[in-house]
Tab-separated table of C-alpha atoms in Angstrom:
chain	number	residue	atom	x	y	z
A	9	UNK	CA	22.795	-17.978	31.774
A	10	UNK	CA	25.366	-15.338	32.753
A	11	UNK	CA	23.171	-12.654	31.117
A	12	UNK	CA	20.154	-13.767	33.169
A	13	UNK	CA	22.211	-13.735	36.350
A	14	UNK	CA	23.430	-10.183	35.641
A	15	UNK	CA	19.899	-9.014	34.867
A	16	UNK	CA	18.629	-10.566	38.105
A	17	UNK	CA	21.497	-8.985	40.055
A	18	UNK	CA	20.815	-5.562	38.478
A	19	UNK	CA	17.093	-5.870	39.233
A	20	UNK	CA	17.819	-6.852	42.879
A	21	UNK	CA	20.214	-3.932	43.256
A	22	UNK	CA	17.606	-1.523	41.844
A	23	UNK	CA	14.980	-2.799	44.307
A	24	UNK	CA	17.394	-2.467	47.215
A	25	UNK	CA	18.277	1.112	46.267
A	26	UNK	CA	14.619	2.033	45.829
A	27	UNK	CA	13.783	0.592	49.241
A	28	UNK	CA	16.636	2.499	50.898
A	29	UNK	CA	15.969	5.907	49.388
A	30	UNK	CA	13.692	8.144	51.426
A	31	UNK	CA	10.234	8.586	49.979
A	32	UNK	CA	8.710	11.997	49.534
A	33	UNK	CA	6.081	12.656	52.219
A	34	UNK	CA	2.480	12.451	51.078
A	35	UNK	CA	0.608	15.474	52.325
A	36	UNK	CA	-3.165	15.899	52.450
A	37	UNK	CA	-2.836	19.576	51.505
A	38	UNK	CA	-1.245	20.908	48.319
A	39	UNK	CA	2.537	20.613	48.459
A	40	UNK	CA	3.862	23.964	47.209
A	41	UNK	CA	7.434	23.435	48.347
A	42	UNK	CA	9.817	25.439	46.178
A	43	UNK	CA	7.551	28.326	45.161
A	44	UNK	CA	9.374	31.651	44.931
A	45	UNK	CA	6.767	33.653	46.849
A	46	UNK	CA	5.417	33.625	50.398
A	47	UNK	CA	8.237	35.501	52.058
A	48	UNK	CA	8.480	37.473	55.252
A	49	UNK	CA	5.902	40.120	56.137
A	50	UNK	CA	6.060	42.596	59.012
A	51	UNK	CA	2.823	44.020	60.432
A	52	UNK	CA	1.299	45.185	63.712
A	53	UNK	CA	0.001	42.489	66.043
A	54	UNK	CA	-3.214	42.615	68.045
A	55	UNK	CA	-1.040	43.332	71.083
A	56	UNK	CA	0.250	46.527	69.453
A	57	UNK	CA	3.819	45.454	68.643
A	58	UNK	CA	5.347	45.063	65.187
A	59	UNK	CA	5.762	41.386	64.305
A	60	UNK	CA	7.699	39.741	61.490
A	61	UNK	CA	6.653	36.300	60.286
A	62	UNK	CA	10.330	35.339	60.257
A	63	UNK	CA	10.389	35.688	64.053
A	64	UNK	CA	8.492	32.375	64.282
A	65	UNK	CA	11.315	30.279	62.829
A	66	UNK	CA	11.736	27.118	64.820
A	67	UNK	CA	7.958	26.621	64.859
A	68	UNK	CA	5.476	25.615	62.175
A	69	UNK	CA	3.691	28.752	61.022
A	70	UNK	CA	0.129	28.656	59.713
A	71	UNK	CA	-0.921	31.878	57.975
A	72	UNK	CA	-4.538	32.668	57.232
A	73	UNK	CA	-5.805	35.836	55.497
A	74	UNK	CA	-9.320	37.028	56.284
A	75	UNK	CA	-11.270	39.588	58.267
A	76	UNK	CA	-13.144	39.646	61.544
A	77	UNK	CA	-16.569	40.433	60.061
A	78	UNK	CA	-16.365	37.621	57.472
A	79	UNK	CA	-19.811	36.002	57.502
A	80	UNK	CA	-18.991	32.445	56.472
A	81	UNK	CA	-15.342	31.345	56.173
A	82	UNK	CA	-12.984	33.068	58.589
A	83	UNK	CA	-14.450	32.214	62.003
A	84	UNK	CA	-15.026	28.517	61.167
A	85	UNK	CA	-11.473	28.272	59.808
A	86	UNK	CA	-9.980	29.816	62.951
A	87	UNK	CA	-12.129	27.462	65.065
A	88	UNK	CA	-10.784	24.520	63.069
A	89	UNK	CA	-7.209	25.720	63.630
A	90	UNK	CA	-7.940	25.898	67.366
A	91	UNK	CA	-9.150	22.281	67.219
A	92	UNK	CA	-5.910	21.365	65.448
A	93	UNK	CA	-3.822	22.831	68.260
A	94	UNK	CA	-5.854	20.866	70.814
A	95	UNK	CA	-5.495	17.652	68.781
A	96	UNK	CA	-1.727	18.110	68.724
A	97	UNK	CA	-1.698	18.355	72.533
A	98	UNK	CA	1.792	19.291	73.793
A	99	UNK	CA	3.160	19.455	70.238
A	100	UNK	CA	0.630	22.202	69.508
A	101	UNK	CA	3.037	24.566	71.233
A	102	UNK	CA	5.336	24.098	68.227
A	103	UNK	CA	2.652	25.592	65.943
A	104	UNK	CA	1.932	29.308	65.561
A	105	UNK	CA	-1.280	30.477	63.877
A	106	UNK	CA	-1.216	33.991	62.412
A	107	UNK	CA	-4.377	35.666	61.110
A	108	UNK	CA	-3.670	38.545	58.697
A	109	UNK	CA	-6.574	40.888	58.077
A	110	UNK	CA	-7.496	42.060	54.611
A	111	UNK	CA	-9.746	44.729	56.138
A	112	UNK	CA	-7.386	47.129	57.928
A	113	UNK	CA	-9.994	49.895	57.949
A	114	UNK	CA	-12.150	47.906	60.380
A	115	UNK	CA	-9.725	45.357	61.816
A	116	UNK	CA	-7.774	47.666	64.060
A	117	UNK	CA	-5.444	46.442	66.793
A	118	UNK	CA	-8.356	46.713	69.258
A	119	UNK	CA	-10.782	44.843	66.971
A	120	UNK	CA	-8.309	42.000	66.412
A	121	UNK	CA	-7.506	41.873	70.139
A	122	UNK	CA	-11.184	41.147	70.809
A	123	UNK	CA	-11.524	38.677	67.935
A	124	UNK	CA	-8.446	36.480	67.415
A	125	UNK	CA	-7.765	35.304	71.012
A	126	UNK	CA	-11.383	34.069	71.303
A	127	UNK	CA	-10.334	31.062	69.217
A	128	UNK	CA	-7.014	30.357	70.935
A	129	UNK	CA	-5.005	32.660	73.176
A	130	UNK	CA	-1.802	31.782	71.316
A	131	UNK	CA	-3.148	32.970	67.938
A	132	UNK	CA	-1.810	36.273	66.644
A	133	UNK	CA	-3.787	38.768	64.583
A	134	UNK	CA	-1.925	41.146	62.286
A	135	UNK	CA	-3.028	44.428	60.753
A	136	UNK	CA	-1.372	47.457	59.218
A	137	UNK	CA	-1.775	50.310	56.806
A	138	UNK	CA	-3.765	49.453	53.663
A	139	UNK	CA	-0.592	49.467	51.536
A	140	UNK	CA	1.135	47.082	53.985
A	141	UNK	CA	-1.807	44.691	53.868
A	142	UNK	CA	-1.891	44.895	50.057
A	143	UNK	CA	1.832	44.058	49.919
A	144	UNK	CA	1.390	41.090	52.281
A	145	UNK	CA	-1.556	39.810	50.230
A	146	UNK	CA	0.478	40.103	47.016
A	147	UNK	CA	3.351	38.205	48.639
A	148	UNK	CA	0.962	35.293	49.276
A	149	UNK	CA	-1.093	35.591	46.065
A	150	UNK	CA	-4.244	36.562	47.984
A	151	UNK	CA	-6.920	38.457	46.082
A	152	UNK	CA	-9.549	40.545	47.801
A	153	UNK	CA	-12.102	43.182	46.869
A	154	UNK	CA	-15.237	44.693	48.447
A	155	UNK	CA	-18.284	42.587	47.654
A	156	UNK	CA	-20.578	43.717	44.859
A	157	UNK	CA	-23.513	42.598	47.023
A	158	UNK	CA	-22.670	44.656	50.119
A	159	UNK	CA	-19.420	46.623	49.722
A	160	UNK	CA	-19.809	48.205	53.162
A	161	UNK	CA	-19.975	44.895	55.018
A	162	UNK	CA	-18.304	42.159	52.995
A	163	UNK	CA	-15.013	41.578	51.260
A	164	UNK	CA	-14.681	38.881	48.644
A	165	UNK	CA	-11.339	37.166	49.135
A	166	UNK	CA	-9.442	34.079	48.159
A	167	UNK	CA	-9.067	31.599	50.946
A	168	UNK	CA	-6.806	28.862	52.156
A	169	UNK	CA	-4.134	28.460	54.790
A	170	UNK	CA	-0.409	28.565	54.193
A	171	UNK	CA	1.948	26.373	56.212
A	172	UNK	CA	5.626	27.174	56.667
A	173	UNK	CA	8.018	24.663	58.154
A	174	UNK	CA	10.282	25.364	61.127
A	175	UNK	CA	12.980	26.681	58.767
A	176	UNK	CA	10.562	29.335	57.462
A	177	UNK	CA	10.010	27.698	54.047
A	178	UNK	CA	6.534	27.752	52.544
A	179	UNK	CA	5.471	24.115	52.207
A	180	UNK	CA	1.707	23.667	52.040
A	181	UNK	CA	-1.527	25.274	50.973
A	182	UNK	CA	-4.609	23.945	52.730
A	183	UNK	CA	-8.092	24.525	51.415
A	184	UNK	CA	-10.553	25.749	54.014
A	185	UNK	CA	-12.541	22.514	53.797
A	186	UNK	CA	-9.589	20.357	54.909
A	187	UNK	CA	-10.397	18.249	57.958
A	188	UNK	CA	-8.662	18.646	61.301
A	189	UNK	CA	-7.401	15.061	60.958
A	190	UNK	CA	-5.788	15.859	57.603
A	191	UNK	CA	-4.208	19.032	58.990
A	192	UNK	CA	-2.853	17.064	61.932
A	193	UNK	CA	-1.430	14.456	59.531
A	194	UNK	CA	0.427	17.146	57.563
A	195	UNK	CA	1.700	18.953	60.654
A	196	UNK	CA	3.057	15.730	62.101
A	197	UNK	CA	4.818	14.967	58.807
A	198	UNK	CA	6.417	18.419	58.807
A	199	UNK	CA	7.443	17.951	62.432
A	200	UNK	CA	9.211	14.780	61.438
A	201	UNK	CA	6.835	12.125	62.637
């Protein structure tokens, strides 16, 4: 009888502790918290000034690599990110979207200035010398190469969006087909509710 009582007490204690411990958030995107890549990059913004991704600490940072002439992925993804900011309403001001070109030969400061703000005036486009872009792409495990079909017009590239929390830590990788609702869910979790 005493043994059963102790077992019941131990079981009750275990349930109480499990109920009191914080659960790990369930994200819709891939949780990549703890990876040892995805650090700071410093490039030229579409406004002409040098910008470091670390300067956005205190805000959620969404990084997206692409190029302005991308025929099928980049524009729809930026449009979706603009819808996310609208869905977040006032809290959208706590989110910074940064588009990093993988086509610095064509995506000049002037080209990005005419492209990126069309989606949302708060979005920032970054470009730089080819070696700077290559280093940024390596830092985020982005692959890109001119297309075999039309090397003059297209660049084959890996896709997805990276989300850093307000402390500047890389937390999530979103596929381009993620819904706005799922992005909003993840952003609200990272914002703490």
